[in-house]
Amino acid sequence: VMSDVHVTEHPARIGILLDYSDGRLLFFNAERGLVLFTIKHKFTDAAHPTFALEKAGVLTLHTGMELPEFVKHI
């Protein structure tokens, strides 16, 4: 599944939440708690959620972060 997402603001941090068993992939503004894009898909194989920057910039990857509170209720 490949989708273009057009964001109207420029978040400094983007979070990715993959709920494999429920078939949900969310990209969200990690600072404001706003969901940018959601994909519902029945995963049957390995999933590799990724995104690309439209313009050159700096990208830092953080793993193992605690699940944001707003996502726990979606």
mmCIF file of N, CA and C in Angstrom:
data_model
loop_
_atom_site.group_PDB
_atom_site.id
_atom_site.type_symbol
_atom_site.label_atom_id
_atom_site.label_comp_id
_atom_site.label_asym_id
_atom_site.label_seq_id
_atom_site.Cartn_x
_atom_site.Cartn_y
_atom_site.Cartn_z
ATOM 1 N N VAL A 1 0.855 -1.173 0.000
ATOM 2 C CA VAL A 1 0.000 0.000 0.000
ATOM 3 C C VAL A 1 0.893 1.225 0.000
ATOM 4 N N MET A 2 0.651 2.122 -0.939
ATOM 5 C CA MET A 2 1.433 3.353 -1.018
ATOM 6 C C MET A 2 0.480 4.525 -1.170
ATOM 7 N N SER A 3 0.654 5.564 -0.349
ATOM 8 C CA SER A 3 -0.236 6.719 -0.380
ATOM 9 C C SER A 3 0.565 7.998 -0.222
ATOM 10 N N ASP A 4 0.120 9.044 -0.910
ATOM 11 C CA ASP A 4 0.681 10.377 -0.715
ATOM 12 C C ASP A 4 -0.096 11.054 0.398
ATOM 13 N N VAL A 5 0.616 11.685 1.320
ATOM 14 C CA VAL A 5 -0.010 12.420 2.409
ATOM 15 C C VAL A 5 0.497 13.851 2.331
ATOM 16 N N HIS A 6 -0.415 14.785 2.256
ATOM 17 C CA HIS A 6 -0.048 16.191 2.193
ATOM 18 C C HIS A 6 -0.362 16.829 3.541
ATOM 19 N N VAL A 7 0.677 17.289 4.220
ATOM 20 C CA VAL A 7 0.550 17.864 5.556
ATOM 21 C C VAL A 7 0.585 19.382 5.438
ATOM 22 N N THR A 8 -0.368 20.053 6.072
ATOM 23 C CA THR A 8 -0.458 21.511 5.960
ATOM 24 C C THR A 8 0.476 22.231 6.925
ATOM 25 N N GLU A 9 0.922 21.563 7.978
ATOM 26 C CA GLU A 9 1.892 22.148 8.896
ATOM 27 C C GLU A 9 3.143 21.283 8.863
ATOM 28 N N HIS A 10 4.222 21.794 9.390
ATOM 29 C CA HIS A 10 5.489 21.082 9.340
ATOM 30 C C HIS A 10 5.864 20.582 10.734
ATOM 31 N N PRO A 11 5.455 19.362 11.085
ATOM 32 C CA PRO A 11 5.776 18.843 12.418
ATOM 33 C C PRO A 11 7.266 18.558 12.551
ATOM 34 N N ALA A 12 7.805 18.823 13.727
ATOM 35 C CA ALA A 12 9.215 18.536 13.998
ATOM 36 C C ALA A 12 9.413 17.050 14.297
ATOM 37 N N ARG A 13 8.360 16.400 14.807
ATOM 38 C CA ARG A 13 8.439 14.972 15.127
ATOM 39 C C ARG A 13 7.217 14.271 14.554
ATOM 40 N N ILE A 14 7.450 13.183 13.845
ATOM 41 C CA ILE A 14 6.370 12.366 13.298
ATOM 42 C C ILE A 14 6.459 10.985 13.939
ATOM 43 N N GLY A 15 5.342 10.524 14.467
ATOM 44 C CA GLY A 15 5.284 9.199 15.065
ATOM 45 C C GLY A 15 4.638 8.217 14.109
ATOM 46 N N ILE A 16 5.054 6.965 14.221
ATOM 47 C CA ILE A 16 4.476 5.888 13.421
ATOM 48 C C ILE A 16 4.010 4.804 14.387
ATOM 49 N N LEU A 17 2.747 4.433 14.271
ATOM 50 C CA LEU A 17 2.199 3.367 15.109
ATOM 51 C C LEU A 17 1.685 2.273 14.196
ATOM 52 N N LEU A 18 2.214 1.084 14.339
ATOM 53 C CA LEU A 18 1.762 -0.073 13.575
ATOM 54 C C LEU A 18 1.088 -1.046 14.532
ATOM 55 N N ASP A 19 -0.202 -1.252 14.347
ATOM 56 C CA ASP A 19 -0.945 -2.263 15.102
ATOM 57 C C ASP A 19 -1.194 -3.407 14.119
ATOM 58 N N TYR A 20 -0.268 -4.328 14.061
ATOM 59 C CA TYR A 20 -0.281 -5.396 13.060
ATOM 60 C C TYR A 20 -1.527 -6.269 13.184
ATOM 61 N N SER A 21 -1.857 -6.668 14.405
ATOM 62 C CA SER A 21 -2.978 -7.593 14.596
ATOM 63 C C SER A 21 -4.330 -6.951 14.278
ATOM 64 N N ASP A 22 -4.451 -5.632 14.486
ATOM 65 C CA ASP A 22 -5.698 -4.931 14.193
ATOM 66 C C ASP A 22 -5.705 -4.335 12.780
ATOM 67 N N GLY A 23 -4.569 -4.422 12.082
ATOM 68 C CA GLY A 23 -4.486 -3.931 10.712
ATOM 69 C C GLY A 23 -4.540 -2.421 10.587
ATOM 70 N N ARG A 24 -3.837 -1.702 11.484
ATOM 71 C CA ARG A 24 -3.833 -0.244 11.449
ATOM 72 C C ARG A 24 -2.403 0.275 11.404
ATOM 73 N N LEU A 25 -2.196 1.277 10.575
ATOM 74 C CA LEU A 25 -0.930 1.993 10.514
ATOM 75 C C LEU A 25 -1.252 3.474 10.593
ATOM 76 N N LEU A 26 -0.706 4.167 11.606
ATOM 77 C CA LEU A 26 -0.965 5.588 11.810
ATOM 78 C C LEU A 26 0.334 6.373 11.750
ATOM 79 N N PHE A 27 0.284 7.509 11.087
ATOM 80 C CA PHE A 27 1.355 8.495 11.126
ATOM 81 C C PHE A 27 0.766 9.690 11.860
ATOM 82 N N PHE A 28 1.492 10.222 12.863
ATOM 83 C CA PHE A 28 0.919 11.301 13.648
ATOM 84 C C PHE A 28 1.964 12.345 14.017
ATOM 85 N N ASN A 29 1.477 13.574 14.241
ATOM 86 C CA ASN A 29 2.305 14.653 14.739
ATOM 87 C C ASN A 29 2.564 14.350 16.206
ATOM 88 N N ALA A 30 3.789 13.972 16.530
ATOM 89 C CA ALA A 30 4.107 13.518 17.881
ATOM 90 C C ALA A 30 4.084 14.642 18.912
ATOM 91 N N GLU A 31 4.188 15.890 18.479
ATOM 92 C CA GLU A 31 4.169 17.008 19.420
ATOM 93 C C GLU A 31 2.746 17.442 19.772
ATOM 94 N N ARG A 32 1.864 17.425 18.793
ATOM 95 C CA ARG A 32 0.499 17.930 19.007
ATOM 96 C C ARG A 32 -0.529 16.820 19.203
ATOM 97 N N GLY A 33 -0.145 15.577 18.946
ATOM 98 C CA GLY A 33 -1.085 14.473 19.114
ATOM 99 C C GLY A 33 -2.143 14.414 18.044
ATOM 100 N N LEU A 34 -1.808 14.873 16.831
ATOM 101 C CA LEU A 34 -2.772 14.862 15.738
ATOM 102 C C LEU A 34 -2.432 13.760 14.744
ATOM 103 N N VAL A 35 -3.429 12.969 14.396
ATOM 104 C CA VAL A 35 -3.227 11.919 13.402
ATOM 105 C C VAL A 35 -3.137 12.569 12.027
ATOM 106 N N LEU A 36 -2.060 12.282 11.302
ATOM 107 C CA LEU A 36 -1.857 12.829 9.966
ATOM 108 C C LEU A 36 -2.466 11.940 8.899
ATOM 109 N N PHE A 37 -2.375 10.627 9.118
ATOM 110 C CA PHE A 37 -2.858 9.688 8.110
ATOM 111 C C PHE A 37 -3.023 8.315 8.743
ATOM 112 N N THR A 38 -4.058 7.607 8.347
ATOM 113 C CA THR A 38 -4.313 6.254 8.852
ATOM 114 C C THR A 38 -4.552 5.321 7.676
ATOM 115 N N ILE A 39 -3.995 4.146 7.761
ATOM 116 C CA ILE A 39 -4.204 3.102 6.754
ATOM 117 C C ILE A 39 -4.780 1.885 7.465
ATOM 118 N N LYS A 40 -5.887 1.362 6.943
ATOM 119 C CA LYS A 40 -6.438 0.089 7.419
ATOM 120 C C LYS A 40 -6.089 -0.957 6.375
ATOM 121 N N HIS A 41 -5.437 -2.034 6.802
ATOM 122 C CA HIS A 41 -4.988 -3.051 5.863
ATOM 123 C C HIS A 41 -4.829 -4.367 6.613
ATOM 124 N N LYS A 42 -5.238 -5.447 6.002
ATOM 125 C CA LYS A 42 -5.032 -6.758 6.614
ATOM 126 C C LYS A 42 -3.631 -7.225 6.239
ATOM 127 N N PHE A 43 -2.715 -7.123 7.195
ATOM 128 C CA PHE A 43 -1.333 -7.513 6.952
ATOM 129 C C PHE A 43 -1.219 -9.029 6.938
ATOM 130 N N THR A 44 -0.575 -9.558 5.933
ATOM 131 C CA THR A 44 -0.383 -11.007 5.828
ATOM 132 C C THR A 44 1.089 -11.379 5.761
ATOM 133 N N ASP A 45 1.940 -10.382 5.722
ATOM 134 C CA ASP A 45 3.379 -10.598 5.619
ATOM 135 C C ASP A 45 4.071 -9.532 6.462
ATOM 136 N N ALA A 46 5.367 -9.457 6.376
ATOM 137 C CA ALA A 46 6.112 -8.446 7.126
ATOM 138 C C ALA A 46 5.666 -7.044 6.699
ATOM 139 N N ALA A 47 5.616 -6.140 7.653
ATOM 140 C CA ALA A 47 5.242 -4.746 7.368
ATOM 141 C C ALA A 47 6.437 -3.852 7.680
ATOM 142 N N HIS A 48 6.696 -2.906 6.792
ATOM 143 C CA HIS A 48 7.817 -1.981 6.955
ATOM 144 C C HIS A 48 7.297 -0.557 6.759
ATOM 145 N N PRO A 49 6.688 0.063 7.797
ATOM 146 C CA PRO A 49 6.148 1.412 7.636
ATOM 147 C C PRO A 49 7.277 2.413 7.406
ATOM 148 N N THR A 50 7.158 3.200 6.369
ATOM 149 C CA THR A 50 8.184 4.180 6.029
ATOM 150 C C THR A 50 7.539 5.458 5.524
ATOM 151 N N PHE A 51 8.322 6.500 5.471
ATOM 152 C CA PHE A 51 7.891 7.728 4.826
ATOM 153 C C PHE A 51 9.120 8.417 4.270
ATOM 154 N N ALA A 52 8.896 9.285 3.323
ATOM 155 C CA ALA A 52 9.997 10.006 2.677
ATOM 156 C C ALA A 52 9.753 11.498 2.792
ATOM 157 N N LEU A 53 10.825 12.248 2.921
ATOM 158 C CA LEU A 53 10.734 13.703 2.969
ATOM 159 C C LEU A 53 10.701 14.253 1.553
ATOM 160 N N GLU A 54 9.821 15.221 1.313
ATOM 161 C CA GLU A 54 9.719 15.821 -0.016
ATOM 162 C C GLU A 54 10.927 16.689 -0.330
ATOM 163 N N LYS A 55 11.451 17.367 0.682
ATOM 164 C CA LYS A 55 12.612 18.239 0.514
ATOM 165 C C LYS A 55 13.735 17.738 1.411
ATOM 166 N N ALA A 56 14.937 18.090 1.062
ATOM 167 C CA ALA A 56 16.089 17.690 1.875
ATOM 168 C C ALA A 56 15.941 18.222 3.294
ATOM 169 N N GLY A 57 16.368 17.441 4.256
ATOM 170 C CA GLY A 57 16.263 17.850 5.651
ATOM 171 C C GLY A 57 17.003 16.865 6.535
ATOM 172 N N VAL A 58 16.837 17.000 7.805
ATOM 173 C CA VAL A 58 17.479 16.126 8.777
ATOM 174 C C VAL A 58 16.419 15.194 9.341
ATOM 175 N N LEU A 59 16.750 13.930 9.440
ATOM 176 C CA LEU A 59 15.823 12.933 9.962
ATOM 177 C C LEU A 59 16.538 12.147 11.053
ATOM 178 N N THR A 60 15.963 12.139 12.246
ATOM 179 C CA THR A 60 16.512 11.381 13.364
ATOM 180 C C THR A 60 15.504 10.313 13.744
ATOM 181 N N LEU A 61 15.954 9.094 13.907
ATOM 182 C CA LEU A 61 15.067 7.975 14.224
ATOM 183 C C LEU A 61 15.182 7.630 15.697
ATOM 184 N N HIS A 62 14.030 7.575 16.376
ATOM 185 C CA HIS A 62 13.968 7.160 17.778
ATOM 186 C C HIS A 62 13.084 5.915 17.841
ATOM 187 N N THR A 63 13.538 4.891 18.505
ATOM 188 C CA THR A 63 12.735 3.667 18.629
ATOM 189 C C THR A 63 12.479 3.363 20.096
ATOM 190 N N GLY A 64 11.476 2.577 20.331
ATOM 191 C CA GLY A 64 11.170 2.158 21.689
ATOM 192 C C GLY A 64 10.518 3.232 22.534
ATOM 193 N N MET A 65 9.934 4.240 21.887
ATOM 194 C CA MET A 65 9.272 5.299 22.643
ATOM 195 C C MET A 65 7.932 4.792 23.185
ATOM 196 N N GLU A 66 7.527 5.337 24.320
ATOM 197 C CA GLU A 66 6.247 4.956 24.905
ATOM 198 C C GLU A 66 5.101 5.438 24.021
ATOM 199 N N LEU A 67 4.045 4.660 23.950
ATOM 200 C CA LEU A 67 2.871 4.979 23.160
ATOM 201 C C LEU A 67 2.208 6.249 23.679
ATOM 202 N N PRO A 68 1.965 7.257 22.803
ATOM 203 C CA PRO A 68 1.311 8.484 23.259
ATOM 204 C C PRO A 68 -0.100 8.214 23.778
ATOM 205 N N GLU A 69 -0.502 8.973 24.771
ATOM 206 C CA GLU A 69 -1.804 8.776 25.423
ATOM 207 C C GLU A 69 -2.967 8.874 24.429
ATOM 208 N N PHE A 70 -2.916 9.838 23.475
ATOM 209 C CA PHE A 70 -4.038 10.013 22.558
ATOM 210 C C PHE A 70 -4.224 8.817 21.650
ATOM 211 N N VAL A 71 -3.184 8.065 21.377
ATOM 212 C CA VAL A 71 -3.286 6.909 20.488
ATOM 213 C C VAL A 71 -3.924 5.721 21.203
ATOM 214 N N LYS A 72 -3.803 5.667 22.498
ATOM 215 C CA LYS A 72 -4.360 4.551 23.264
ATOM 216 C C LYS A 72 -5.882 4.485 23.185
ATOM 217 N N HIS A 73 -6.523 5.582 22.777
ATOM 218 C CA HIS A 73 -7.987 5.631 22.755
ATOM 219 C C HIS A 73 -8.558 5.619 21.349
ATOM 220 N N ILE A 74 -7.727 5.419 20.340
ATOM 221 C CA ILE A 74 -8.210 5.405 18.944
ATOM 222 C C ILE A 74 -8.708 4.017 18.598
#
